[in-house]
Short mmCIF file of C-alpha atoms in Angstrom, two decimals:
data_model
loop_
_atom_site.label_atom_id
_atom_site.label_comp_id
_atom_site.label_asym_id
_atom_site.label_seq_id
_atom_site.Cartn_x
_atom_site.Cartn_y
_atom_site.Cartn_z
CA MET A 1055 -103.59 -203.34 53.87
CA ASP A 1056 -103.57 -207.10 54.59
CA LYS A 1057 -103.84 -207.17 58.38
CA LEU A 1058 -102.49 -210.72 58.76
CA SER A 1059 -99.47 -209.93 56.59
CA VAL A 1060 -98.78 -206.79 58.58
CA MET A 1061 -99.14 -208.71 61.86
CA HIS A 1062 -96.69 -211.30 60.59
CA ALA A 1063 -94.25 -208.61 59.48
CA PHE A 1064 -94.57 -206.76 62.81
CA ARG A 1065 -93.90 -209.94 64.77
CA ARG A 1066 -90.85 -210.67 62.67
CA ILE A 1067 -89.52 -207.15 63.22
CA VAL A 1068 -89.86 -207.55 66.99
CA GLU A 1069 -88.30 -211.02 67.05
CA ARG A 1070 -85.39 -210.00 64.86
CA GLY A 1071 -84.96 -206.61 66.53
CA SER A 1072 -84.38 -204.95 63.19
CA PHE A 1073 -86.32 -203.79 60.14
CA ALA A 1074 -83.42 -204.78 57.90
CA ARG A 1075 -83.13 -208.35 59.23
CA ALA A 1076 -86.90 -208.84 59.19
CA ALA A 1077 -87.08 -207.51 55.62
CA GLU A 1078 -84.35 -209.94 54.56
CA ASP A 1079 -86.28 -212.84 56.11
CA LEU A 1080 -89.53 -211.78 54.44
CA GLY A 1081 -87.97 -210.98 51.06
CA VAL A 1082 -89.11 -207.35 51.00
CA SER A 1083 -87.41 -203.98 51.40
CA PRO A 1084 -86.89 -202.32 54.81
CA ALA A 1085 -88.61 -199.23 53.38
CA LEU A 1086 -91.77 -201.26 52.65
CA LEU A 1087 -91.81 -202.67 56.18
CA SER A 1088 -91.30 -199.23 57.68
CA ARG A 1089 -94.17 -197.85 55.58
CA GLU A 1090 -96.51 -200.69 56.60
CA VAL A 1091 -95.74 -200.23 60.29
CA LYS A 1092 -96.32 -196.49 59.96
CA LEU A 1093 -99.72 -197.11 58.32
CA LEU A 1094 -100.53 -199.61 61.07
CA GLU A 1095 -99.64 -197.08 63.77
CA GLU A 1096 -101.73 -194.41 62.03
CA GLY A 1097 -104.69 -196.77 61.86
CA LEU A 1098 -104.36 -197.61 65.56
CA GLY A 1099 -103.72 -194.02 66.56
CA THR A 1100 -100.65 -194.84 68.64
CA SER A 1101 -96.95 -195.65 68.34
CA LEU A 1102 -95.96 -199.30 68.53
CA LEU A 1103 -92.19 -198.88 68.29
CA THR A 1104 -89.72 -196.28 69.45
CA ARG A 1105 -86.91 -196.02 66.93
CA THR A 1106 -83.53 -194.33 66.93
CA THR A 1107 -80.64 -194.69 64.51
CA ARG A 1108 -79.12 -197.37 66.79
CA SER A 1109 -81.96 -199.12 68.58
CA MET A 1110 -85.61 -200.08 68.55
CA ALA A 1111 -87.97 -200.91 71.42
CA LEU A 1112 -91.63 -201.73 71.90
CA THR A 1113 -93.94 -199.19 73.44
CA GLU A 1114 -96.53 -200.50 75.90
CA ALA A 1115 -99.12 -200.44 73.12
CA GLY A 1116 -96.62 -202.26 70.89
CA ARG A 1117 -96.12 -204.97 73.50
CA VAL A 1118 -99.88 -205.53 73.75
CA TYR A 1119 -100.25 -205.60 69.95
CA TYR A 1120 -97.31 -208.02 69.62
CA GLU A 1121 -98.77 -210.44 72.17
CA GLU A 1122 -102.24 -210.30 70.60
CA ALA A 1123 -100.79 -210.69 67.10
CA GLN A 1124 -98.88 -213.78 68.23
CA GLY A 1125 -102.08 -215.42 69.43
CA ILE A 1126 -103.96 -214.59 66.23
CA LEU A 1127 -101.18 -215.75 63.92
CA ASP A 1128 -100.62 -218.95 65.88
CA ALA A 1129 -104.36 -219.73 65.78
CA VAL A 1130 -104.49 -219.16 62.02
CA ALA A 1131 -101.38 -221.28 61.47
CA ALA A 1132 -102.76 -224.08 63.64
CA ALA A 1133 -106.04 -224.08 61.73
CA GLU A 1134 -104.21 -224.24 58.42
CA ALA A 1135 -101.99 -227.05 59.66
CA ARG A 1136 -105.00 -229.09 60.81
CA ILE A 1137 -106.73 -228.68 57.46
CA ARG A 1138 -103.58 -229.30 55.42
CA ASP A 1139 -102.08 -232.19 57.28
CA GLY A 1140 -104.89 -233.57 59.37
CA ALA A 1141 -105.33 -232.98 63.08
CA GLY A 1142 -102.22 -233.88 65.06
CA ALA A 1143 -100.11 -234.73 62.01
CA VAL A 1144 -96.39 -234.48 62.70
CA ARG A 1145 -94.59 -233.73 59.45
CA GLY A 1146 -91.75 -231.56 58.33
CA ARG A 1147 -88.47 -230.38 59.81
CA LEU A 1148 -87.98 -229.31 63.42
CA ARG A 1149 -84.72 -227.56 64.33
CA VAL A 1150 -83.70 -227.89 67.97
CA ASN A 1151 -80.75 -226.49 69.91
CA ALA A 1152 -79.70 -227.88 73.32
CA PRO A 1153 -76.70 -228.05 75.70
CA VAL A 1154 -74.20 -230.77 74.80
CA SER A 1155 -74.38 -232.99 77.90
CA PHE A 1156 -78.16 -232.67 78.21
CA GLY A 1157 -78.54 -233.50 74.53
CA GLN A 1158 -76.31 -236.55 74.77
CA VAL A 1159 -77.60 -237.91 78.07
CA VAL A 1160 -81.30 -236.99 78.05
CA ILE A 1161 -82.47 -236.03 74.55
CA ALA A 1162 -80.59 -238.57 72.41
CA PRO A 1163 -82.02 -241.66 74.20
CA ALA A 1164 -85.55 -240.26 73.70
CA LEU A 1165 -85.13 -239.74 69.94
CA PRO A 1166 -85.67 -243.32 68.67
CA ALA A 1167 -89.16 -243.49 70.21
CA LEU A 1168 -89.97 -240.01 68.88
CA LEU A 1169 -88.85 -240.83 65.34
CA GLU A 1170 -90.57 -244.22 65.32
CA ALA A 1171 -93.84 -242.66 66.52
CA HIS A 1172 -93.64 -239.87 63.92
CA PRO A 1173 -91.95 -241.12 60.73
CA GLY A 1174 -92.89 -237.91 58.91
CA LEU A 1175 -90.84 -235.80 61.32
CA GLU A 1176 -87.49 -234.49 60.10
CA LEU A 1177 -85.19 -233.42 62.93
CA THR A 1178 -82.09 -231.25 63.18
CA LEU A 1179 -80.54 -231.39 66.67
CA SER A 1180 -77.65 -228.99 67.31
CA LEU A 1181 -75.74 -229.35 70.58
CA ASP A 1182 -73.86 -226.34 71.93
CA ASP A 1183 -73.17 -225.24 75.51
CA ARG A 1184 -73.02 -221.60 74.43
CA VAL A 1185 -76.21 -219.55 74.56
CA VAL A 1186 -77.03 -219.10 70.89
CA ASP A 1187 -79.41 -216.64 69.24
CA MET A 1188 -82.06 -219.15 68.22
CA VAL A 1189 -83.71 -216.81 65.72
CA GLU A 1190 -80.36 -215.97 64.14
CA GLY A 1191 -79.49 -219.68 64.08
CA GLY A 1192 -82.81 -220.66 62.53
CA PHE A 1193 -83.92 -222.88 65.43
CA ASP A 1194 -87.56 -223.59 66.21
CA LEU A 1195 -86.90 -224.77 69.77
CA SER A 1196 -84.05 -224.16 72.17
CA ILE A 1197 -83.57 -226.10 75.40
CA ARG A 1198 -81.73 -224.20 78.11
CA ILE A 1199 -80.78 -225.02 81.68
CA ARG A 1200 -80.61 -221.85 83.74
CA PRO A 1201 -81.44 -220.61 87.26
CA ALA A 1202 -83.95 -218.26 85.58
CA MET A 1203 -84.75 -216.92 82.14
CA PRO A 1204 -84.59 -213.18 81.44
CA ASP A 1205 -87.54 -211.41 79.87
CA SER A 1206 -87.47 -211.53 76.08
CA ALA A 1207 -89.67 -211.75 73.02
CA LEU A 1208 -89.22 -215.53 73.06
CA ARG A 1209 -91.86 -217.89 74.41
CA VAL A 1210 -90.54 -219.65 77.49
CA ARG A 1211 -91.92 -222.81 79.11
CA ARG A 1212 -90.38 -224.48 82.14
CA ILE A 1213 -90.46 -228.22 81.48
CA GLY A 1214 -88.35 -229.61 84.31
CA THR A 1215 -85.84 -229.07 87.09
CA VAL A 1216 -82.24 -230.18 87.63
CA ARG A 1217 -80.53 -230.82 90.95
CA GLN A 1218 -76.98 -229.48 91.06
CA ARG A 1219 -74.82 -231.08 93.76
CA VAL A 1220 -71.19 -231.44 94.80
CA PHE A 1221 -69.20 -234.60 94.01
CA ALA A 1222 -65.78 -236.21 94.25
CA SER A 1223 -64.36 -239.71 93.88
CA PRO A 1224 -63.78 -241.92 96.93
CA ASP A 1225 -60.05 -241.96 96.05
CA TYR A 1226 -59.81 -238.17 96.10
CA LEU A 1227 -61.59 -237.91 99.45
CA ALA A 1228 -59.43 -240.65 100.97
CA ARG A 1229 -56.35 -238.74 99.84
CA ALA A 1230 -57.40 -235.13 100.47
CA GLY A 1231 -59.98 -235.48 103.23
CA THR A 1232 -63.73 -234.91 103.23
CA PRO A 1233 -65.11 -231.36 103.65
CA GLU A 1234 -67.40 -231.13 106.66
CA ARG A 1235 -68.83 -227.66 105.94
CA PRO A 1236 -69.00 -225.36 102.89
CA GLY A 1237 -66.07 -223.24 104.05
CA ASP A 1238 -63.81 -226.31 103.91
CA LEU A 1239 -64.06 -226.29 100.10
CA ALA A 1240 -61.54 -223.45 99.93
CA GLY A 1241 -58.80 -225.89 100.93
CA HIS A 1242 -59.59 -228.36 98.14
CA ARG A 1243 -58.80 -228.69 94.44
CA ILE A 1244 -61.92 -227.50 92.60
CA ILE A 1245 -62.79 -228.46 89.03
CA GLY A 1246 -64.90 -225.67 87.50
CA PHE A 1247 -67.45 -225.70 84.70
CA LEU A 1248 -66.70 -222.84 82.30
CA MET A 1249 -70.27 -222.27 81.16
CA ALA A 1250 -71.75 -222.10 84.66
CA ASP A 1251 -72.87 -218.95 86.44
CA HIS A 1252 -71.18 -220.37 89.54
CA LEU A 1253 -67.64 -220.79 88.17
CA ALA A 1254 -65.98 -218.44 90.69
CA SER A 1255 -68.31 -219.04 93.64
CA TRP A 1256 -70.82 -221.60 94.84
CA THR A 1257 -73.91 -220.60 96.76
CA LEU A 1258 -74.93 -223.72 98.65
CA GLU A 1259 -78.33 -224.15 100.27
CA GLY A 1260 -78.73 -226.29 103.37
CA GLU A 1261 -80.07 -226.21 106.89
CA GLY A 1262 -77.68 -223.40 107.78
CA GLY A 1263 -77.71 -221.73 104.39
CA PRO A 1264 -77.49 -220.28 101.95
CA VAL A 1265 -73.71 -219.98 102.16
CA THR A 1266 -71.55 -218.54 99.37
CA VAL A 1267 -68.01 -219.87 98.98
CA ALA A 1268 -65.51 -217.98 96.79
CA LEU A 1269 -63.42 -220.30 94.61
CA ASP A 1270 -60.57 -220.14 92.13
CA PRO A 1271 -60.69 -223.44 90.20
CA PRO A 1272 -57.22 -224.37 88.89
CA VAL A 1273 -58.87 -226.60 86.29
CA GLN A 1274 -61.83 -225.34 84.26
CA VAL A 1275 -63.58 -227.31 81.52
CA GLY A 1276 -66.38 -226.49 79.11
CA SER A 1277 -68.16 -229.86 79.27
CA SER A 1278 -69.96 -231.36 82.26
CA LEU A 1279 -69.19 -234.81 80.84
CA ALA A 1280 -65.46 -234.02 80.85
CA LEU A 1281 -65.85 -232.59 84.34
CA ARG A 1282 -67.50 -235.83 85.48
CA ASP A 1283 -64.63 -237.88 84.05
CA LEU A 1284 -62.04 -235.70 85.82
CA LEU A 1285 -63.88 -236.13 89.10
CA ILE A 1286 -64.05 -239.92 88.63
CA ALA A 1287 -60.30 -239.87 87.97
CA GLY A 1288 -59.76 -238.31 91.40
CA GLN A 1289 -58.73 -234.84 90.17
CA GLY A 1290 -60.79 -232.83 92.64
CA ILE A 1291 -64.26 -231.69 93.71
CA GLY A 1292 -66.91 -230.24 91.39
CA THR A 1293 -70.61 -229.71 90.85
CA LEU A 1294 -72.64 -231.80 88.43
CA PRO A 1295 -76.25 -231.80 87.24
CA ASP A 1296 -78.10 -234.92 88.31
CA PHE A 1297 -78.63 -236.24 84.78
CA VAL A 1298 -74.83 -236.48 84.53
CA SER A 1299 -74.03 -237.52 88.12
CA ASP A 1300 -76.75 -240.12 88.79
CA PRO A 1301 -75.14 -243.11 86.98
CA ALA A 1302 -71.67 -242.41 88.45
CA GLU A 1303 -73.14 -242.01 91.92
CA ALA A 1304 -75.13 -245.22 91.60
CA SER A 1305 -71.99 -247.14 90.55
CA GLY A 1306 -69.95 -245.70 93.42
CA GLU A 1307 -67.52 -243.92 91.11
CA LEU A 1308 -68.59 -240.62 92.65
CA VAL A 1309 -69.93 -239.76 96.09
CA ARG A 1310 -71.77 -236.73 97.38
CA VAL A 1311 -69.68 -234.10 99.12
CA LEU A 1312 -71.53 -232.06 101.76
CA PRO A 1313 -74.66 -234.18 101.27
CA GLY A 1314 -76.81 -231.71 103.22
CA TRP A 1315 -75.99 -228.93 100.76
CA GLU A 1316 -76.61 -228.25 97.08
CA LEU A 1317 -76.77 -225.39 94.63
CA PRO A 1318 -80.15 -223.78 93.83
CA PRO A 1319 -81.88 -226.08 91.32
CA PRO A 1320 -81.81 -224.65 87.79
CA GLY A 1321 -84.83 -225.03 85.57
CA ILE A 1322 -85.04 -226.77 82.21
CA TYR A 1323 -86.67 -224.35 79.77
CA ALA A 1324 -88.04 -224.77 76.26
CA LEU A 1325 -87.87 -221.57 74.21
CA SER A 1326 -89.63 -220.95 70.92
CA ALA A 1327 -89.64 -217.91 68.69
CA SER A 1328 -92.39 -218.87 66.28
CA ARG A 1329 -95.46 -221.01 65.88
CA VAL A 1330 -93.30 -224.03 64.89
CA GLY A 1331 -92.29 -224.43 68.52
CA MET A 1332 -96.00 -224.67 69.34
CA ASP A 1333 -97.29 -226.84 66.47
CA ALA A 1334 -97.50 -230.63 66.20
CA ARG A 1335 -93.76 -231.00 65.58
CA GLY A 1336 -92.71 -229.00 68.63
CA ALA A 1337 -95.46 -230.56 70.76
CA ALA A 1338 -94.38 -234.09 69.82
CA PHE A 1339 -90.75 -233.36 70.64
CA LEU A 1340 -91.59 -231.81 73.99
CA GLU A 1341 -93.98 -234.65 74.86
CA HIS A 1342 -91.18 -237.22 74.45
CA LEU A 1343 -88.69 -234.98 76.24
CA ARG A 1344 -91.06 -234.52 79.18
CA GLY A 1345 -91.46 -238.29 79.32
CA ALA A 1346 -87.69 -238.70 79.53
CA LEU A 1347 -87.53 -236.04 82.25
CA ARG A 1348 -90.28 -237.72 84.28
CA ALA A 1349 -88.50 -241.06 83.98
CA GLY A 1350 -85.31 -239.46 85.26
CA GLY A 1351 -87.05 -237.63 88.10
CA HIS A 1352 -86.56 -234.18 86.58
CA SER A 1353 -90.19 -233.10 86.13
#
Protein backbone atom coordinates (compact mmCIF):
# COMPACT_ATOMS: atom_id res chain seq x y z
CA MET A 1 0.00 0.00 0.00
CA ASP A 2 1.41 3.40 -1.07
CA LYS A 3 1.13 5.41 2.14
CA LEU A 4 1.30 8.82 0.43
CA SER A 5 -1.43 7.86 -2.03
CA VAL A 6 -3.62 6.60 0.78
CA MET A 7 -3.00 9.80 2.78
CA HIS A 8 -3.95 11.85 -0.24
CA ALA A 9 -7.09 9.78 -0.79
CA PHE A 10 -8.05 10.00 2.89
CA ARG A 11 -7.64 13.77 2.90
CA ARG A 12 -9.79 14.07 -0.19
CA ILE A 13 -12.50 11.91 1.37
CA VAL A 14 -12.58 14.16 4.45
CA GLU A 15 -12.58 17.40 2.44
CA ARG A 16 -15.30 16.21 0.10
CA GLY A 17 -17.31 14.51 2.84
CA SER A 18 -18.02 11.56 0.60
CA PHE A 19 -16.30 8.46 -0.77
CA ALA A 20 -18.18 8.85 -4.05
CA ARG A 21 -17.19 12.49 -4.62
CA ALA A 22 -13.57 11.82 -3.60
CA ALA A 23 -13.44 8.81 -5.93
CA GLU A 24 -14.75 10.93 -8.80
CA ASP A 25 -12.05 13.55 -8.14
CA LEU A 26 -9.31 10.92 -7.98
CA GLY A 27 -10.55 8.90 -10.95
CA VAL A 28 -11.00 5.65 -9.02
CA SER A 29 -13.96 3.64 -7.77
CA PRO A 30 -15.61 4.28 -4.37
CA ALA A 31 -15.10 0.57 -3.62
CA LEU A 32 -11.33 0.94 -4.06
CA LEU A 33 -11.23 3.94 -1.74
CA SER A 34 -13.31 2.13 0.86
CA ARG A 35 -10.99 -0.88 0.68
CA GLU A 36 -7.87 1.29 1.06
CA VAL A 37 -9.29 3.11 4.08
CA LYS A 38 -10.25 -0.22 5.65
CA LEU A 39 -6.69 -1.53 5.15
CA LEU A 40 -5.34 1.72 6.61
CA GLU A 41 -7.57 1.38 9.68
CA GLU A 42 -6.52 -2.26 10.11
CA GLY A 43 -2.86 -1.27 9.92
CA LEU A 44 -3.36 1.47 12.52
CA GLY A 45 -5.55 -0.69 14.72
CA THR A 46 -8.28 1.92 15.06
CA SER A 47 -11.25 3.42 13.21
CA LEU A 48 -10.68 6.72 11.42
CA LEU A 49 -14.21 7.28 10.14
CA THR A 50 -17.67 6.51 11.43
CA ARG A 51 -19.94 5.73 8.50
CA THR A 52 -23.67 5.30 8.12
CA THR A 53 -25.77 5.09 4.98
CA ARG A 54 -26.38 8.87 5.18
CA SER A 55 -23.37 10.45 6.85
CA MET A 56 -19.69 10.20 7.62
CA ALA A 57 -17.64 11.74 10.44
CA LEU A 58 -14.08 11.65 11.70
CA THR A 59 -13.26 9.81 14.88
CA GLU A 60 -10.75 11.46 17.22
CA ALA A 61 -8.04 9.21 15.80
CA GLY A 62 -9.22 10.17 12.30
CA ARG A 63 -8.95 13.86 13.10
CA VAL A 64 -5.37 13.41 14.33
CA TYR A 65 -4.44 11.33 11.26
CA TYR A 66 -6.07 13.89 8.93
CA GLU A 67 -4.13 16.79 10.47
CA GLU A 68 -0.84 14.89 10.39
CA ALA A 69 -1.46 13.72 6.82
CA GLN A 70 -2.10 17.32 5.75
CA GLY A 71 1.28 18.40 7.10
CA ILE A 72 3.11 15.51 5.44
CA LEU A 73 1.41 15.96 2.07
CA ASP A 74 1.93 19.72 2.10
CA ALA A 75 5.63 19.26 2.93
CA VAL A 76 6.07 16.76 0.09
CA ALA A 77 4.21 19.01 -2.35
CA ALA A 78 6.28 22.03 -1.31
CA ALA A 79 9.52 20.11 -1.80
CA GLU A 80 8.41 18.96 -5.24
CA ALA A 81 7.38 22.48 -6.20
CA ARG A 82 10.76 23.90 -5.13
CA ILE A 83 12.64 21.31 -7.16
CA ARG A 84 10.35 21.57 -10.19
CA ASP A 85 9.91 25.30 -10.42
CA GLY A 86 12.70 26.74 -8.34
CA ALA A 87 12.31 28.14 -4.85
CA GLY A 88 9.58 30.76 -4.65
CA ALA A 89 8.47 30.39 -8.26
CA VAL A 90 4.92 31.58 -8.83
CA ARG A 91 3.47 29.75 -11.80
CA GLY A 92 0.19 28.18 -12.73
CA ARG A 93 -3.47 28.93 -12.08
CA LEU A 94 -4.87 30.14 -8.77
CA ARG A 95 -8.66 30.13 -8.33
CA VAL A 96 -9.98 32.63 -5.79
CA ASN A 97 -13.49 33.35 -4.55
CA ALA A 98 -14.37 36.58 -2.67
CA PRO A 99 -17.35 38.81 -1.78
CA VAL A 100 -18.36 41.20 -4.57
CA SER A 101 -17.75 44.57 -2.91
CA PHE A 102 -14.52 43.44 -1.24
CA GLY A 103 -13.30 42.04 -4.54
CA GLN A 104 -14.10 45.22 -6.44
CA VAL A 105 -12.87 47.71 -3.86
CA VAL A 106 -9.90 45.95 -2.23
CA ILE A 107 -8.73 42.99 -4.32
CA ALA A 108 -9.07 44.39 -7.85
CA PRO A 109 -6.79 47.42 -7.25
CA ALA A 110 -4.11 45.07 -5.87
CA LEU A 111 -4.14 42.76 -8.91
CA PRO A 112 -2.01 44.79 -11.36
CA ALA A 113 0.98 44.78 -8.99
CA LEU A 114 0.48 41.07 -8.28
CA LEU A 115 0.33 40.14 -11.97
CA GLU A 116 3.26 42.36 -12.91
CA ALA A 117 5.39 40.87 -10.12
CA HIS A 118 4.47 37.30 -11.12
CA PRO A 119 3.92 37.06 -14.89
CA GLY A 120 3.72 33.26 -14.67
CA LEU A 121 0.66 33.43 -12.42
CA GLU A 122 -2.72 32.64 -13.98
CA LEU A 123 -5.64 33.94 -11.92
CA THR A 124 -9.35 33.20 -11.80
CA LEU A 125 -11.21 35.59 -9.48
CA SER A 126 -14.88 34.82 -8.85
CA LEU A 127 -16.94 37.38 -6.94
CA ASP A 128 -20.05 36.21 -5.11
CA ASP A 129 -21.65 37.43 -1.88
CA ARG A 130 -23.11 33.99 -1.21
CA VAL A 131 -21.10 31.54 0.87
CA VAL A 132 -20.00 29.00 -1.71
CA ASP A 133 -18.62 25.50 -1.20
CA MET A 134 -15.06 26.23 -2.27
CA VAL A 135 -14.16 22.56 -2.76
CA GLU A 136 -17.29 21.97 -4.83
CA GLY A 137 -16.55 25.14 -6.81
CA GLY A 138 -12.93 24.18 -7.42
CA PHE A 139 -11.45 27.20 -5.61
CA ASP A 140 -7.99 27.19 -4.06
CA LEU A 141 -8.63 30.22 -1.84
CA SER A 142 -11.80 31.80 -0.53
CA ILE A 143 -11.92 35.21 1.14
CA ARG A 144 -14.75 35.64 3.62
CA ILE A 145 -15.79 38.47 5.91
CA ARG A 146 -17.54 37.09 8.96
CA PRO A 147 -17.81 37.75 12.72
CA ALA A 148 -16.26 34.28 13.20
CA MET A 149 -15.59 31.15 11.20
CA PRO A 150 -17.15 27.83 12.22
CA ASP A 151 -14.99 24.76 12.68
CA SER A 152 -14.44 22.86 9.45
CA ALA A 153 -11.92 20.79 7.55
CA LEU A 154 -10.79 23.96 5.76
CA ARG A 155 -7.65 25.84 6.73
CA VAL A 156 -8.57 29.26 8.07
CA ARG A 157 -6.28 32.27 8.48
CA ARG A 158 -7.43 35.65 9.74
CA ILE A 159 -5.73 38.26 7.58
CA GLY A 160 -7.48 41.46 8.61
CA THR A 161 -10.37 43.21 10.32
CA VAL A 162 -13.24 45.37 9.07
CA ARG A 163 -15.00 48.13 10.98
CA GLN A 164 -18.76 48.10 10.47
CA ARG A 165 -20.46 51.41 11.29
CA VAL A 166 -23.74 53.26 10.77
CA PHE A 167 -24.13 55.91 8.05
CA ALA A 168 -26.59 58.26 6.39
CA SER A 169 -26.38 61.25 4.06
CA PRO A 170 -26.45 64.80 5.42
CA ASP A 171 -29.66 65.38 3.43
CA TYR A 172 -31.43 62.45 5.07
CA LEU A 173 -30.43 63.54 8.57
CA ALA A 174 -31.48 67.14 7.89
CA ARG A 175 -34.87 65.86 6.76
CA ALA A 176 -35.49 63.02 9.24
CA GLY A 177 -33.42 64.07 12.24
CA THR A 178 -30.28 62.59 13.75
CA PRO A 179 -30.54 59.59 16.13
CA GLU A 180 -29.01 60.40 19.50
CA ARG A 181 -29.03 56.85 20.92
CA PRO A 182 -29.37 53.32 19.45
CA GLY A 183 -33.05 53.06 20.38
CA ASP A 184 -33.81 56.05 18.14
CA LEU A 185 -33.04 53.93 15.06
CA ALA A 186 -36.45 52.27 15.34
CA GLY A 187 -38.06 55.50 14.16
CA HIS A 188 -35.94 55.77 11.02
CA ARG A 189 -35.97 54.27 7.53
CA ILE A 190 -33.38 51.47 7.57
CA ILE A 191 -31.68 50.09 4.47
CA GLY A 192 -30.69 46.46 5.13
CA PHE A 193 -27.96 44.29 3.65
CA LEU A 194 -29.46 40.93 2.67
CA MET A 195 -26.30 38.88 3.17
CA ALA A 196 -25.56 40.21 6.65
CA ASP A 197 -26.09 38.34 9.90
CA HIS A 198 -27.49 41.59 11.28
CA LEU A 199 -30.31 42.17 8.77
CA ALA A 200 -33.13 42.10 11.35
CA SER A 201 -31.22 43.52 14.32
CA TRP A 202 -28.08 45.51 15.02
CA THR A 203 -25.99 44.89 18.11
CA LEU A 204 -24.07 48.12 18.64
CA GLU A 205 -21.08 48.39 20.93
CA GLY A 206 -20.29 51.65 22.71
CA GLU A 207 -19.64 53.11 26.12
CA GLY A 208 -23.07 51.99 27.30
CA GLY A 209 -23.23 48.84 25.22
CA PRO A 210 -23.66 46.43 23.76
CA VAL A 211 -27.22 47.35 22.80
CA THR A 212 -29.34 45.29 20.39
CA VAL A 213 -31.94 47.12 18.29
CA ALA A 214 -34.64 45.13 16.46
CA LEU A 215 -35.25 46.39 12.93
CA ASP A 216 -37.53 45.71 9.98
CA PRO A 217 -35.79 47.29 6.96
CA PRO A 218 -38.35 48.28 4.30
CA VAL A 219 -35.56 48.21 1.70
CA GLN A 220 -33.11 45.31 1.56
CA VAL A 221 -30.33 44.94 -1.00
CA GLY A 222 -27.78 42.22 -1.71
CA SER A 223 -24.84 44.52 -2.47
CA SER A 224 -23.04 46.81 -0.04
CA LEU A 225 -22.12 49.03 -3.00
CA ALA A 226 -25.80 49.42 -3.90
CA LEU A 227 -26.55 50.05 -0.23
CA ARG A 228 -23.91 52.79 -0.16
CA ASP A 229 -25.44 54.45 -3.22
CA LEU A 230 -28.92 54.37 -1.66
CA LEU A 231 -27.57 55.96 1.50
CA ILE A 232 -25.80 58.69 -0.50
CA ALA A 233 -29.10 59.33 -2.29
CA GLY A 234 -30.74 60.06 1.07
CA GLN A 235 -32.90 56.92 1.24
CA GLY A 236 -32.22 56.07 4.87
CA ILE A 237 -29.72 54.77 7.43
CA GLY A 238 -27.58 51.65 7.03
CA THR A 239 -24.38 49.92 8.06
CA LEU A 240 -21.35 49.73 5.80
CA PRO A 241 -17.92 48.10 6.02
CA ASP A 242 -15.13 50.66 6.15
CA PHE A 243 -13.61 49.68 2.81
CA VAL A 244 -16.89 50.79 1.22
CA SER A 245 -17.71 53.76 3.47
CA ASP A 246 -14.30 55.45 3.80
CA PRO A 247 -14.27 57.31 0.44
CA ALA A 248 -17.90 58.49 0.80
CA GLU A 249 -17.25 59.62 4.36
CA ALA A 250 -14.09 61.47 3.34
CA SER A 251 -15.98 63.31 0.57
CA GLY A 252 -18.83 64.25 2.91
CA GLU A 253 -21.41 62.26 0.95
CA LEU A 254 -22.01 60.15 4.06
CA VAL A 255 -21.66 60.94 7.74
CA ARG A 256 -21.43 58.70 10.78
CA VAL A 257 -24.65 58.10 12.68
CA LEU A 258 -24.20 57.38 16.40
CA PRO A 259 -20.44 57.95 16.11
CA GLY A 260 -19.79 56.43 19.54
CA TRP A 261 -21.30 53.12 18.45
CA GLU A 262 -20.48 50.44 15.90
CA LEU A 263 -21.15 46.79 15.17
CA PRO A 264 -18.64 44.16 16.35
CA PRO A 265 -15.77 44.17 13.83
CA PRO A 266 -15.91 41.16 11.50
CA GLY A 267 -12.70 39.45 10.50
CA ILE A 268 -11.31 38.99 7.01
CA TYR A 269 -10.48 35.29 6.59
CA ALA A 270 -8.55 33.38 3.95
CA LEU A 271 -9.71 29.77 3.59
CA SER A 272 -7.90 27.03 1.72
CA ALA A 273 -8.81 23.41 1.22
CA SER A 274 -5.58 22.13 -0.30
CA ARG A 275 -1.88 22.78 -0.54
CA VAL A 276 -2.45 25.26 -3.42
CA GLY A 277 -3.73 27.79 -0.92
CA MET A 278 -0.41 27.41 0.90
CA ASP A 279 2.06 27.25 -2.02
CA ALA A 280 3.83 30.07 -3.85
CA ARG A 281 0.70 31.07 -5.78
CA GLY A 282 -1.50 31.39 -2.71
CA ALA A 283 1.30 33.02 -0.70
CA ALA A 284 1.90 35.64 -3.41
CA PHE A 285 -1.79 36.48 -3.62
CA LEU A 286 -2.15 36.81 0.14
CA GLU A 287 1.04 38.89 0.41
CA HIS A 288 -0.38 41.49 -2.01
CA LEU A 289 -3.79 41.35 -0.37
CA ARG A 290 -2.29 41.90 3.08
CA GLY A 291 -0.40 44.88 1.66
CA ALA A 292 -3.67 46.35 0.40
CA LEU A 293 -5.30 45.73 3.77
CA ARG A 294 -2.42 47.40 5.65
CA ALA A 295 -2.62 50.40 3.32
CA GLY A 296 -6.34 50.68 4.03
CA GLY A 297 -5.93 50.26 7.78
CA HIS A 298 -7.56 46.82 7.88
CA SER A 299 -4.66 44.72 9.20
